[in-house]
GROMACS .gro file of C-alpha atoms in nm:
model
  179
    1UNK     CA    1   0.000   0.000   0.000
    2UNK     CA    2   0.112   0.357  -0.058
    3UNK     CA    3  -0.004   0.716  -0.042
    4UNK     CA    4   0.143   1.061  -0.020
    5UNK     CA    5   0.047   1.344   0.210
    6UNK     CA    6   0.059   1.716   0.125
    7UNK     CA    7   0.069   2.027   0.342
    8UNK     CA    8  -0.125   2.235   0.086
    9UNK     CA    9  -0.417   1.988   0.091
   10UNK     CA   10  -0.405   1.875   0.455
   11UNK     CA   11  -0.733   1.680   0.450
   12UNK     CA   12  -0.696   1.522   0.104
   13UNK     CA   13  -0.618   1.152   0.074
   14UNK     CA   14  -0.404   1.041  -0.222
   15UNK     CA   15  -0.428   0.666  -0.162
   16UNK     CA   16  -0.572   0.593  -0.507
   17UNK     CA   17  -0.348   0.820  -0.715
   18UNK     CA   18  -0.027   0.794  -0.912
   19UNK     CA   19   0.238   0.927  -0.907
   20UNK     CA   20   0.361   0.944  -0.549
   21UNK     CA   21   0.517   1.280  -0.462
   22UNK     CA   22   0.789   1.374  -0.214
   23UNK     CA   23   0.881   1.742  -0.188
   24UNK     CA   24   1.047   1.962   0.073
   25UNK     CA   25   0.936   2.301  -0.053
   26UNK     CA   26   0.598   2.459   0.008
   27UNK     CA   27   0.391   2.259  -0.029
   28UNK     CA   28   0.567   1.986   0.166
   29UNK     CA   29   0.474   1.631   0.072
   30UNK     CA   30   0.589   1.288   0.184
   31UNK     CA   31   0.532   0.938   0.050
   32UNK     CA   32   0.436   0.651   0.281
   33UNK     CA   33   0.470   0.295   0.157
   34UNK     CA   34   0.436  -0.055   0.300
   35UNK     CA   35   0.488  -0.402   0.158
   36UNK     CA   36   0.343  -0.728   0.290
   37UNK     CA   37   0.638  -0.946   0.391
   38UNK     CA   38   0.439  -1.207   0.584
   39UNK     CA   39   0.536  -1.485   0.340
   40UNK     CA   40   0.905  -1.464   0.435
   41UNK     CA   41   1.036  -1.730   0.674
   42UNK     CA   42   1.069  -1.598   1.031
   43UNK     CA   43   1.417  -1.748   1.059
   44UNK     CA   44   1.546  -1.562   0.749
   45UNK     CA   45   1.868  -1.366   0.799
   46UNK     CA   46   1.847  -1.048   0.593
   47UNK     CA   47   2.169  -0.953   0.415
   48UNK     CA   48   2.045  -0.671   0.188
   49UNK     CA   49   1.734  -0.467   0.114
   50UNK     CA   50   1.662  -0.256  -0.194
   51UNK     CA   51   1.365  -0.052  -0.308
   52UNK     CA   52   1.304   0.004  -0.678
   53UNK     CA   53   1.081   0.289  -0.795
   54UNK     CA   54   1.000   0.424  -1.138
   55UNK     CA   55   1.096   0.793  -1.122
   56UNK     CA   56   0.863   1.002  -1.342
   57UNK     CA   57   0.987   1.347  -1.235
   58UNK     CA   58   1.354   1.368  -1.140
   59UNK     CA   59   1.515   1.579  -0.870
   60UNK     CA   60   1.867   1.699  -0.792
   61UNK     CA   61   1.771   1.697  -0.424
   62UNK     CA   62   1.800   1.405  -0.183
   63UNK     CA   63   1.511   1.266   0.020
   64UNK     CA   64   1.546   1.047   0.327
   65UNK     CA   65   1.377   0.717   0.408
   66UNK     CA   66   1.262   0.653   0.764
   67UNK     CA   67   1.071   0.390   0.959
   68UNK     CA   68   0.699   0.446   1.012
   69UNK     CA   69   0.616   0.397   1.380
   70UNK     CA   70   0.240   0.405   1.359
   71UNK     CA   71  -0.012   0.220   1.145
   72UNK     CA   72  -0.175   0.427   0.873
   73UNK     CA   73  -0.457   0.377   0.627
   74UNK     CA   74  -0.394   0.399   0.252
   75UNK     CA   75  -0.746   0.524   0.173
   76UNK     CA   76  -0.931   0.535  -0.156
   77UNK     CA   77  -0.867   0.896  -0.255
   78UNK     CA   78  -1.171   1.048  -0.087
   79UNK     CA   79  -1.147   1.285   0.207
   80UNK     CA   80  -1.162   1.103   0.539
   81UNK     CA   81  -1.083   0.761   0.386
   82UNK     CA   82  -0.719   0.738   0.490
   83UNK     CA   83  -0.394   0.913   0.569
   84UNK     CA   84  -0.359   1.280   0.487
   85UNK     CA   85  -0.130   1.559   0.610
   86UNK     CA   86  -0.326   1.595   0.934
   87UNK     CA   87  -0.434   1.238   1.011
   88UNK     CA   88  -0.305   0.881   0.978
   89UNK     CA   89  -0.644   0.725   0.916
   90UNK     CA   90  -0.871   1.005   0.795
   91UNK     CA   91  -0.981   1.108   1.144
   92UNK     CA   92  -0.703   1.063   1.407
   93UNK     CA   93  -0.423   1.321   1.410
   94UNK     CA   94  -0.058   1.237   1.360
   95UNK     CA   95   0.162   1.327   1.659
   96UNK     CA   96   0.267   1.626   1.445
   97UNK     CA   97   0.107   1.715   1.111
   98UNK     CA   98   0.290   1.555   0.820
   99UNK     CA   99   0.395   1.251   1.027
  100UNK     CA  100   0.682   1.453   1.174
  101UNK     CA  101   0.683   1.345   1.539
  102UNK     CA  102   0.882   1.064   1.701
  103UNK     CA  103   0.554   0.876   1.754
  104UNK     CA  104   0.491   0.890   1.379
  105UNK     CA  105   0.830   0.803   1.232
  106UNK     CA  106   1.180   0.704   1.331
  107UNK     CA  107   1.467   0.951   1.330
  108UNK     CA  108   1.730   0.713   1.192
  109UNK     CA  109   1.804   0.757   0.823
  110UNK     CA  110   1.761   0.417   0.651
  111UNK     CA  111   1.851   0.523   0.299
  112UNK     CA  112   1.793   0.805   0.054
  113UNK     CA  113   1.676   0.875  -0.298
  114UNK     CA  114   1.791   1.128  -0.551
  115UNK     CA  115   1.764   1.115  -0.927
  116UNK     CA  116   1.938   1.410  -1.091
  117UNK     CA  117   1.857   1.438  -1.460
  118UNK     CA  118   1.718   1.085  -1.483
  119UNK     CA  119   1.375   0.926  -1.492
  120UNK     CA  120   1.299   0.555  -1.509
  121UNK     CA  121   1.369   0.271  -1.269
  122UNK     CA  122   1.585   0.370  -0.971
  123UNK     CA  123   1.711   0.123  -0.712
  124UNK     CA  124   1.777   0.243  -0.357
  125UNK     CA  125   1.993   0.033  -0.124
  126UNK     CA  126   1.898   0.057   0.242
  127UNK     CA  127   2.186   0.102   0.486
  128UNK     CA  128   2.265  -0.131   0.778
  129UNK     CA  129   1.994   0.037   0.990
  130UNK     CA  130   1.742  -0.030   0.713
  131UNK     CA  131   1.850  -0.394   0.689
  132UNK     CA  132   1.820  -0.426   1.068
  133UNK     CA  133   1.468  -0.280   1.059
  134UNK     CA  134   1.352  -0.527   0.793
  135UNK     CA  135   1.513  -0.808   0.996
  136UNK     CA  136   1.315  -0.692   1.301
  137UNK     CA  137   0.994  -0.695   1.094
  138UNK     CA  138   1.063  -1.054   0.990
  139UNK     CA  139   1.157  -1.162   1.343
  140UNK     CA  140   0.845  -0.995   1.480
  141UNK     CA  141   1.040  -0.774   1.723
  142UNK     CA  142   0.905  -0.463   1.544
  143UNK     CA  143   0.577  -0.413   1.364
  144UNK     CA  144   0.594  -0.344   0.992
  145UNK     CA  145   0.424  -0.007   0.947
  146UNK     CA  146   0.628   0.063   0.635
  147UNK     CA  147   0.855   0.351   0.541
  148UNK     CA  148   0.819   0.721   0.480
  149UNK     CA  149   1.014   0.925   0.225
  150UNK     CA  150   1.065   1.282   0.349
  151UNK     CA  151   1.281   1.586   0.292
  152UNK     CA  152   1.582   1.589   0.523
  153UNK     CA  153   1.850   1.812   0.369
  154UNK     CA  154   1.662   2.130   0.282
  155UNK     CA  155   1.541   1.975  -0.043
  156UNK     CA  156   1.311   2.197  -0.250
  157UNK     CA  157   1.287   2.019  -0.588
  158UNK     CA  158   1.032   1.740  -0.550
  159UNK     CA  159   1.062   1.389  -0.689
  160UNK     CA  160   0.781   1.171  -0.820
  161UNK     CA  161   0.749   0.800  -0.895
  162UNK     CA  162   0.482   0.558  -1.008
  163UNK     CA  163   0.267   0.439  -0.719
  164UNK     CA  164   0.110   0.094  -0.684
  165UNK     CA  165  -0.184   0.226  -0.884
  166UNK     CA  166   0.039   0.262  -1.190
  167UNK     CA  167  -0.088   0.080  -1.500
  168UNK     CA  168   0.238  -0.106  -1.563
  169UNK     CA  169   0.306  -0.359  -1.285
  170UNK     CA  170   0.684  -0.355  -1.339
  171UNK     CA  171   0.689   0.020  -1.264
  172UNK     CA  172   0.521  -0.010  -0.923
  173UNK     CA  173   0.738   0.023  -0.609
  174UNK     CA  174   0.921  -0.300  -0.535
  175UNK     CA  175   1.091  -0.416  -0.217
  176UNK     CA  176   1.367  -0.675  -0.265
  177UNK     CA  177   1.490  -0.857   0.044
  178UNK     CA  178   1.799  -1.075   0.013
  179UNK     CA  179   1.835  -1.346   0.278
   0.00000   0.00000   0.00000
């Protein structure tokens, strides 16, 4: 599941739209994404994790990837149906608008995305903290609430990629776990 949240439309749900947008300039927007990994064996030892997205609007800026710490609702694109800038489920507020509080997301950088001058498929390798998080999801020591892509370096040029609603399946966000 995936959605993005936007400060300029704080009560709008984008759970049924493509592309996903992450931007650090007014309006701010962040992308939240989660994959079902329940089919993986609980004794798997994770050695690498990558995320592949199909960039449709490139950016010279870098955006960070962080752990989501609260469950959220993708929604169907109608107001009140799911996560938006103000709420994680269409009615209950984030700790801080835009999923910015420590109850909403982790503070440890798990990886980053940038795509200067290039659109198309982009593979992001999660760092050791990202690998450890996915391992914890598999082991069941942490709950998989997914990841959030947010501005973290003063980025102002947004980046967009095909969401899971994209018409071409091979362009939808893909999580690859090596174990």
